[in-house]
Short mmCIF file of C-alpha atoms and ligand atoms in Angstrom, two decimals:
data_model
loop_
_atom_site.label_atom_id
_atom_site.label_comp_id
_atom_site.label_asym_id
_atom_site.label_seq_id
_atom_site.Cartn_x
_atom_site.Cartn_y
_atom_site.Cartn_z
CA MET E 31 -113.67 -31.89 152.28
CA SER E 32 -114.73 -29.05 150.01
CA ASP E 33 -117.15 -29.64 147.17
CA ARG E 34 -114.81 -28.10 144.62
CA LYS E 35 -114.56 -29.79 141.23
CA LEU E 36 -111.03 -30.85 140.34
CA LEU E 37 -110.07 -31.12 136.66
CA ILE E 38 -107.02 -33.11 135.53
CA THR E 39 -105.72 -32.73 131.95
CA GLY E 40 -103.53 -35.47 130.45
CA ALA E 41 -105.55 -37.95 132.52
CA SER E 42 -104.71 -40.77 130.11
CA GLY E 43 -100.96 -40.26 130.55
CA LYS E 44 -98.68 -42.11 132.93
CA LEU E 45 -98.55 -39.22 135.40
CA GLY E 46 -102.22 -38.27 135.04
CA GLN E 47 -103.55 -41.79 135.64
CA GLN E 48 -101.60 -42.00 138.86
CA VAL E 49 -102.71 -38.52 140.00
CA ILE E 50 -106.34 -39.61 139.65
CA LYS E 51 -105.71 -42.83 141.62
CA TYR E 52 -104.18 -40.80 144.43
CA LEU E 53 -107.04 -38.29 144.42
CA LEU E 54 -109.63 -41.08 144.68
CA ASN E 55 -107.79 -43.35 147.10
CA ASP E 56 -105.46 -41.19 149.22
CA PHE E 57 -107.15 -37.79 149.15
CA ASN E 58 -110.66 -39.32 149.29
CA ILE E 59 -112.04 -37.06 146.58
CA PRO E 60 -115.42 -38.46 145.47
CA ALA E 61 -115.41 -39.54 141.81
CA ASN E 62 -118.24 -37.10 141.02
CA GLN E 63 -115.97 -34.18 142.00
CA LEU E 64 -113.36 -35.18 139.44
CA ILE E 65 -113.20 -34.17 135.78
CA ALA E 66 -110.65 -36.00 133.61
CA THR E 67 -109.67 -34.84 130.11
CA SER E 68 -107.97 -36.42 127.11
CA ARG E 69 -108.05 -35.81 123.36
CA ASN E 70 -109.83 -39.15 123.22
CA ALA E 71 -112.52 -39.63 125.85
CA ALA E 72 -112.75 -43.36 125.05
CA SER E 73 -109.29 -43.78 126.59
CA LEU E 74 -110.81 -42.77 129.95
CA ARG E 75 -113.68 -45.29 129.93
CA GLU E 76 -112.55 -46.93 133.20
CA LEU E 77 -112.74 -43.57 134.96
CA ALA E 78 -116.16 -42.84 133.46
CA ASP E 79 -117.34 -46.21 134.83
CA LYS E 80 -116.22 -45.07 138.29
CA GLY E 81 -118.30 -41.90 138.04
CA VAL E 82 -115.59 -39.45 136.96
CA ASP E 83 -116.79 -36.77 134.51
CA VAL E 84 -114.78 -37.58 131.39
CA ARG E 85 -114.37 -34.91 128.71
CA GLU E 86 -112.43 -34.28 125.52
CA ALA E 87 -109.91 -31.45 125.55
CA ASP E 88 -107.33 -30.85 122.84
CA PHE E 89 -105.04 -27.91 123.56
CA SER E 90 -104.55 -27.44 119.80
CA ASN E 91 -108.28 -26.63 119.50
CA PRO E 92 -108.62 -23.53 121.71
CA ALA E 93 -112.27 -22.97 120.74
CA SER E 94 -113.20 -26.26 122.47
CA LEU E 95 -111.35 -25.72 125.72
CA GLU E 96 -113.70 -23.39 127.60
CA ALA E 97 -116.53 -25.92 127.28
CA ALA E 98 -114.15 -28.69 128.36
CA PHE E 99 -113.05 -26.75 131.46
CA ALA E 100 -116.46 -25.30 132.39
CA GLY E 101 -117.59 -25.96 135.95
CA ALA E 102 -114.13 -26.87 137.24
CA ASP E 103 -112.72 -25.05 140.28
CA ASN E 104 -109.16 -26.39 140.55
CA LEU E 105 -107.30 -27.42 137.42
CA LEU E 106 -104.14 -29.49 137.07
CA LEU E 107 -102.45 -28.69 133.74
CA ILE E 108 -100.10 -31.59 133.03
CA SER E 109 -97.47 -30.57 130.49
CA ILE E 110 -98.03 -32.38 127.19
CA ASP E 111 -95.48 -34.52 125.42
CA ALA E 112 -95.55 -32.63 122.11
CA ILE E 113 -92.15 -30.96 122.38
CA GLY E 114 -91.98 -27.94 120.08
CA GLN E 115 -95.68 -27.11 120.30
CA ARG E 116 -96.01 -26.66 124.04
CA SER E 117 -95.56 -22.88 124.37
CA GLU E 118 -98.61 -22.23 122.20
CA LEU E 119 -100.74 -25.21 123.26
CA HIS E 120 -100.18 -24.72 126.99
CA ARG E 121 -100.97 -21.02 126.57
CA ASN E 122 -104.30 -22.00 125.01
CA ALA E 123 -105.06 -24.09 128.10
CA VAL E 124 -104.03 -21.33 130.53
CA LEU E 125 -106.21 -18.77 128.74
CA ALA E 126 -109.21 -21.11 128.74
CA ALA E 127 -108.66 -21.79 132.45
CA GLN E 128 -108.61 -18.04 133.09
CA ASN E 129 -111.72 -17.44 130.97
CA VAL E 130 -113.83 -20.05 132.77
CA GLY E 131 -112.79 -18.62 136.15
CA ILE E 132 -110.60 -21.44 137.47
CA LYS E 133 -109.93 -20.69 141.15
CA HIS E 134 -106.60 -22.53 141.40
CA LEU E 135 -104.28 -23.79 138.66
CA THR E 136 -101.39 -26.24 139.09
CA TYR E 137 -98.82 -26.70 136.31
CA THR E 138 -96.12 -29.37 136.00
CA SER E 139 -92.97 -27.48 134.95
CA MET E 140 -89.25 -28.35 135.09
CA PRO E 141 -86.30 -27.29 137.23
CA ALA E 142 -84.98 -23.78 136.54
CA ALA E 143 -87.36 -23.41 133.57
CA ASP E 144 -86.24 -19.79 133.06
CA THR E 145 -82.47 -20.37 133.06
CA SER E 146 -81.86 -24.02 132.12
CA PRO E 147 -79.93 -24.82 128.91
CA VAL E 148 -82.19 -27.83 128.14
CA VAL E 149 -83.54 -27.49 124.58
CA PHE E 150 -87.18 -27.53 125.64
CA ALA E 151 -86.82 -25.32 128.74
CA PHE E 152 -88.15 -22.29 126.86
CA GLU E 153 -91.54 -24.01 126.52
CA HIS E 154 -91.91 -24.40 130.28
CA GLU E 155 -90.63 -20.83 130.75
CA ALA E 156 -93.28 -19.59 128.29
CA THR E 157 -96.01 -21.54 130.08
CA GLU E 158 -94.92 -20.23 133.48
CA LYS E 159 -95.07 -16.72 131.99
CA ALA E 160 -98.56 -17.34 130.56
CA ILE E 161 -99.64 -18.33 134.09
CA THR E 162 -97.96 -15.44 135.88
CA ASP E 163 -99.37 -12.98 133.30
CA SER E 164 -102.90 -14.43 133.60
CA GLN E 165 -105.75 -13.18 135.76
CA ILE E 166 -105.83 -16.48 137.69
CA SER E 167 -105.56 -15.50 141.36
CA ASN E 168 -104.18 -18.71 142.81
CA TRP E 169 -101.64 -20.93 141.15
CA THR E 170 -98.90 -23.38 142.00
CA ILE E 171 -96.12 -24.10 139.55
CA LEU E 172 -94.47 -27.43 140.32
CA ARG E 173 -90.90 -27.47 139.04
CA ASN E 174 -90.65 -31.24 138.80
CA ASN E 175 -87.15 -32.69 138.82
CA TRP E 176 -86.37 -35.54 136.39
CA TYR E 177 -88.19 -38.85 136.77
CA PHE E 178 -86.14 -41.89 137.85
CA GLU E 179 -88.25 -43.65 135.20
CA ASN E 180 -86.28 -41.89 132.44
CA LEU E 181 -83.61 -44.55 133.02
CA ALA E 182 -85.98 -47.26 131.78
CA GLU E 183 -87.94 -45.20 129.26
CA PHE E 184 -85.24 -43.10 127.57
CA PHE E 185 -81.84 -44.42 128.69
CA ALA E 186 -82.43 -48.19 128.54
CA SER E 187 -79.30 -48.48 126.37
CA THR E 188 -77.22 -47.54 129.42
CA LEU E 189 -78.47 -50.69 131.16
CA GLN E 190 -77.97 -52.82 128.05
CA THR E 191 -74.52 -51.64 126.96
CA GLN E 192 -73.32 -50.98 130.52
CA ALA E 193 -71.64 -47.83 129.23
CA TRP E 194 -72.92 -44.45 130.41
CA LEU E 195 -71.68 -41.73 128.10
CA THR E 196 -71.94 -38.35 129.78
CA ALA E 197 -70.81 -34.76 129.61
CA ALA E 198 -72.37 -33.99 132.99
CA LYS E 199 -69.01 -34.36 134.80
CA GLU E 200 -69.61 -33.99 138.56
CA GLY E 201 -73.01 -32.31 138.06
CA LYS E 202 -75.67 -33.61 140.42
CA THR E 203 -79.41 -34.07 139.93
CA ALA E 204 -82.02 -34.56 142.65
CA GLN E 205 -84.32 -36.90 140.71
CA LEU E 206 -87.41 -38.63 142.09
CA SER E 207 -90.06 -41.10 141.01
CA ARG E 208 -93.04 -40.36 138.78
CA LEU E 209 -95.23 -41.81 141.53
CA ASP E 210 -93.97 -39.25 144.02
CA LEU E 211 -94.46 -36.43 141.53
CA ALA E 212 -97.99 -37.69 140.88
CA TYR E 213 -98.65 -37.63 144.63
CA ALA E 214 -97.36 -34.04 144.82
CA ALA E 215 -99.52 -32.98 141.86
CA ALA E 216 -102.56 -34.61 143.51
CA ALA E 217 -101.76 -32.79 146.76
CA SER E 218 -101.47 -29.49 144.93
CA VAL E 219 -104.78 -29.76 143.04
CA ALA E 220 -106.59 -31.06 146.14
CA LYS E 221 -105.17 -28.52 148.60
CA ALA E 222 -105.25 -25.57 146.18
CA LEU E 223 -102.93 -23.35 148.21
CA ASN E 224 -103.93 -19.71 148.34
CA GLY E 225 -101.81 -17.26 146.39
CA LYS E 226 -99.09 -17.76 143.85
CA GLN E 227 -96.15 -20.07 144.40
CA THR E 228 -93.42 -21.86 142.47
CA LEU E 229 -92.30 -25.04 144.22
CA THR E 230 -89.14 -26.99 143.42
CA LEU E 231 -89.85 -30.70 143.73
CA ASN E 232 -86.61 -32.59 144.31
CA GLY E 233 -85.75 -36.07 145.43
CA PRO E 234 -84.18 -36.64 148.86
CA GLU E 235 -80.60 -36.81 147.52
CA SER E 236 -78.64 -35.16 144.76
CA LEU E 237 -76.40 -37.60 142.87
CA THR E 238 -73.67 -37.43 140.24
CA THR E 239 -73.76 -39.79 137.25
CA GLU E 240 -71.03 -41.89 138.91
CA GLN E 241 -73.07 -42.15 142.11
CA MET E 242 -76.20 -43.15 140.20
CA ALA E 243 -74.27 -45.76 138.20
CA ALA E 244 -72.80 -47.21 141.41
CA LYS E 245 -76.28 -47.56 142.93
CA ILE E 246 -77.62 -49.22 139.76
CA ASN E 247 -74.65 -51.61 139.70
CA GLN E 248 -75.19 -52.54 143.32
CA ALA E 249 -78.95 -53.05 142.97
CA LEU E 250 -78.92 -54.93 139.65
CA GLY E 251 -75.53 -56.65 139.75
CA LEU E 252 -74.34 -54.76 136.66
CA ASN E 253 -70.99 -53.20 135.84
CA ILE E 254 -71.95 -49.91 134.20
CA GLN E 255 -68.88 -47.82 133.41
CA VAL E 256 -69.25 -44.05 133.27
CA ILE E 257 -67.42 -42.60 130.27
CA HIS E 258 -66.80 -38.87 130.70
CA GLN E 259 -66.81 -36.83 127.51
CA SER E 260 -66.74 -33.21 126.43
CA ASP E 261 -69.93 -31.76 124.90
CA GLU E 262 -68.37 -32.09 121.44
CA GLU E 263 -67.29 -35.72 121.98
CA LEU E 264 -70.72 -36.71 123.29
CA LYS E 265 -72.49 -35.00 120.40
CA ALA E 266 -70.22 -36.69 117.82
CA GLN E 267 -70.68 -40.07 119.51
CA LEU E 268 -74.49 -39.80 119.61
CA GLU E 269 -74.55 -38.65 115.97
CA SER E 270 -72.43 -41.67 115.03
CA PHE E 271 -75.24 -43.89 116.42
CA GLY E 272 -77.60 -42.30 113.87
CA LEU E 273 -79.74 -40.60 116.52
CA PRO E 274 -81.99 -37.77 115.28
CA GLU E 275 -80.71 -34.22 115.74
CA GLY E 276 -83.43 -33.41 118.30
CA ILE E 277 -82.47 -36.34 120.55
CA VAL E 278 -78.78 -35.46 120.34
CA ALA E 279 -79.59 -31.87 121.35
CA LEU E 280 -81.83 -33.11 124.17
CA VAL E 281 -79.24 -35.47 125.66
CA THR E 282 -76.34 -33.06 125.39
CA THR E 283 -78.25 -30.12 126.87
CA MET E 284 -79.57 -32.30 129.71
CA ASP E 285 -75.94 -33.01 130.61
CA GLN E 286 -75.15 -29.29 130.46
CA HIS E 287 -78.14 -28.77 132.76
CA ALA E 288 -76.76 -31.31 135.26
CA ARG E 289 -73.26 -29.83 135.02
CA GLY E 290 -74.65 -26.35 135.68
CA ALA E 291 -76.45 -27.60 138.84
CA PHE E 292 -79.90 -26.66 137.51
CA SER E 293 -81.42 -29.88 138.93
CA ASP E 294 -79.25 -29.94 142.05
CA GLY E 295 -80.44 -28.76 145.43
CA SER E 296 -82.14 -29.71 148.61
CA SER E 297 -85.48 -27.92 148.45
CA GLN E 298 -87.91 -29.12 151.12
CA ASP E 299 -90.92 -28.12 149.00
CA PHE E 300 -91.95 -31.72 148.33
CA GLU E 301 -92.16 -32.52 152.06
CA VAL E 302 -93.92 -29.24 152.84
CA LEU E 303 -96.54 -29.77 150.12
CA THR E 304 -97.18 -33.47 150.70
CA GLY E 305 -96.24 -34.04 154.36
CA ARG E 306 -94.10 -37.02 153.36
CA LYS E 307 -90.65 -37.87 152.05
CA PRO E 308 -90.10 -39.01 148.46
CA GLN E 309 -88.55 -42.40 147.73
CA ASP E 310 -84.76 -42.30 147.22
CA PHE E 311 -82.96 -43.83 144.23
CA SER E 312 -81.92 -47.06 145.99
CA GLN E 313 -85.50 -47.67 147.18
CA TRP E 314 -86.81 -47.00 143.67
CA LEU E 315 -84.25 -49.40 142.13
CA GLU E 316 -85.25 -52.09 144.62
CA ALA E 317 -88.96 -51.60 143.89
CA ASN E 318 -88.36 -51.78 140.13
CA LYS E 319 -85.59 -54.38 140.08
CA ALA E 320 -87.43 -57.01 138.03
CA MET E 321 -88.44 -54.54 135.31
CA LEU E 322 -84.96 -52.99 135.13
CA SER E 323 -83.21 -56.39 135.04
CA GLN E 324 -85.41 -57.43 132.13
CA ILE E 325 -84.43 -54.27 130.27
CA ALA E 326 -80.75 -54.86 131.04
CA GLN E 327 -81.05 -58.35 129.54
CA GLY E 328 -82.58 -56.81 126.42
CA ALA E 329 -85.95 -58.47 127.06
N1 NAP A 492 -89.55 -34.67 134.63
C1 NAP A 492 -89.29 -35.64 133.76
O1 NAP A 492 -88.26 -36.34 133.84
C2 NAP A 492 -90.28 -35.94 132.67
C3 NAP A 492 -90.14 -37.12 131.91
C4 NAP A 492 -91.08 -37.37 130.91
C5 NAP A 492 -92.11 -36.47 130.69
N2 NAP A 492 -92.21 -35.35 131.44
C6 NAP A 492 -93.31 -34.36 131.26
O2 NAP A 492 -94.37 -34.76 132.09
C7 NAP A 492 -95.56 -34.91 131.31
C8 NAP A 492 -96.40 -36.03 131.87
O3 NAP A 492 -95.60 -37.20 131.87
P1 NAP A 492 -96.21 -38.59 131.47
O4 NAP A 492 -95.16 -39.57 131.75
O5 NAP A 492 -97.57 -38.74 132.04
O6 NAP A 492 -96.36 -38.40 129.86
P2 NAP A 492 -97.33 -39.18 128.87
O7 NAP A 492 -97.74 -40.49 129.43
O8 NAP A 492 -96.62 -39.16 127.54
O9 NAP A 492 -98.63 -38.25 128.80
C9 NAP A 492 -98.66 -37.12 128.00
C10 NAP A 492 -100.09 -36.57 128.04
O10 NAP A 492 -100.13 -35.40 127.20
C11 NAP A 492 -101.45 -35.35 126.68
N3 NAP A 492 -101.48 -34.55 125.45
C12 NAP A 492 -100.65 -34.64 124.39
N4 NAP A 492 -101.00 -33.74 123.45
C13 NAP A 492 -102.11 -33.07 123.93
C14 NAP A 492 -102.95 -32.04 123.42
N5 NAP A 492 -102.73 -31.49 122.21
N6 NAP A 492 -103.96 -31.60 124.19
C15 NAP A 492 -104.20 -32.14 125.41
N7 NAP A 492 -103.44 -33.13 125.95
C16 NAP A 492 -102.41 -33.60 125.21
C17 NAP A 492 -101.80 -36.80 126.37
O11 NAP A 492 -103.21 -36.91 126.43
P3 NAP A 492 -104.11 -37.62 125.30
O12 NAP A 492 -103.20 -38.35 124.35
O13 NAP A 492 -105.00 -38.56 126.06
O14 NAP A 492 -104.86 -36.51 124.69
C18 NAP A 492 -101.14 -37.53 127.54
O15 NAP A 492 -102.07 -37.77 128.58
C19 NAP A 492 -95.04 -35.15 129.87
O16 NAP A 492 -96.02 -34.82 128.93
C20 NAP A 492 -93.83 -34.27 129.84
O17 NAP A 492 -94.20 -32.91 129.59
C21 NAP A 492 -91.34 -35.08 132.44
#
């Protein structure tokens, strides 16, 4: 085990918390080799109690970032949730990482960041470019496929109404769990591969909306019907629900992304990086059955 210091941004987030658990428990990184950052250090008190070096880092305050990153060797830059501000804020983080001499940087990107029609793809494309243009010698861009968890966190209405409106047609996506993506991010920051690589992290199977709905129905005893629509019909329908413009654009472009096969594929990068296979959708549904059933019942 090297004595490199590993810094994790977004350590308070759902992905970041899990990355740190894996680093401590599965990769046996001593707590005193970990640095965890948040805009609010108090949110990381539990980690501080374990001996992790907890620091404040706000990507919108570039002047503070070099001090926050100082002394780190490997840095995991977890994309932030502030859609619309990420090109600039992530660039601030990449520049600070470069200026403090980070030896290896990992970034959590998205599938086909440079060609995808998804409304926020340009932010990941800009961040990837900031990394490739930087002086950082070793980096790994993780093009994370969609989380299975989006079903519960963003598309709960599909479970509740049992109607899945989609313009994705037969487009397939190779989604995987947030836990598996956290494990891959932990592997990347711990292993710090030499050189520059972009890895595509897919789940073990690529499924159409119909195939996903059938698996959900089987696991949860539901009767979700997939309703195929054109882009225009889906947009009009979502607008009729009073959804904000940004959400309508997000949902419709995610379906265009699926239809264009931007999240399809059978890359083995996950297995190569981690040495294990990610959970498939049926296994994830089984593991999360109680939580999903509660959502379906509107609880
Ligand atoms: N592939 C997918 O399907 C999918 C789905 C959802 C999200 N994502 C992406 O994956 C990322 C991680 O997912 P998650 O579930 O862990 O999201 P999350 O729980 O919402 O965490 C977002 C993190 O962003 C940090 N953050 C926000 N603004 C920041 C700023 N100005 N400076 C520094 N940090 C800032 C927050 O840290 P503090 O508040 O502690 O500062 C928080 O830890 C998301 O942010 C998003 O980019 C991907």
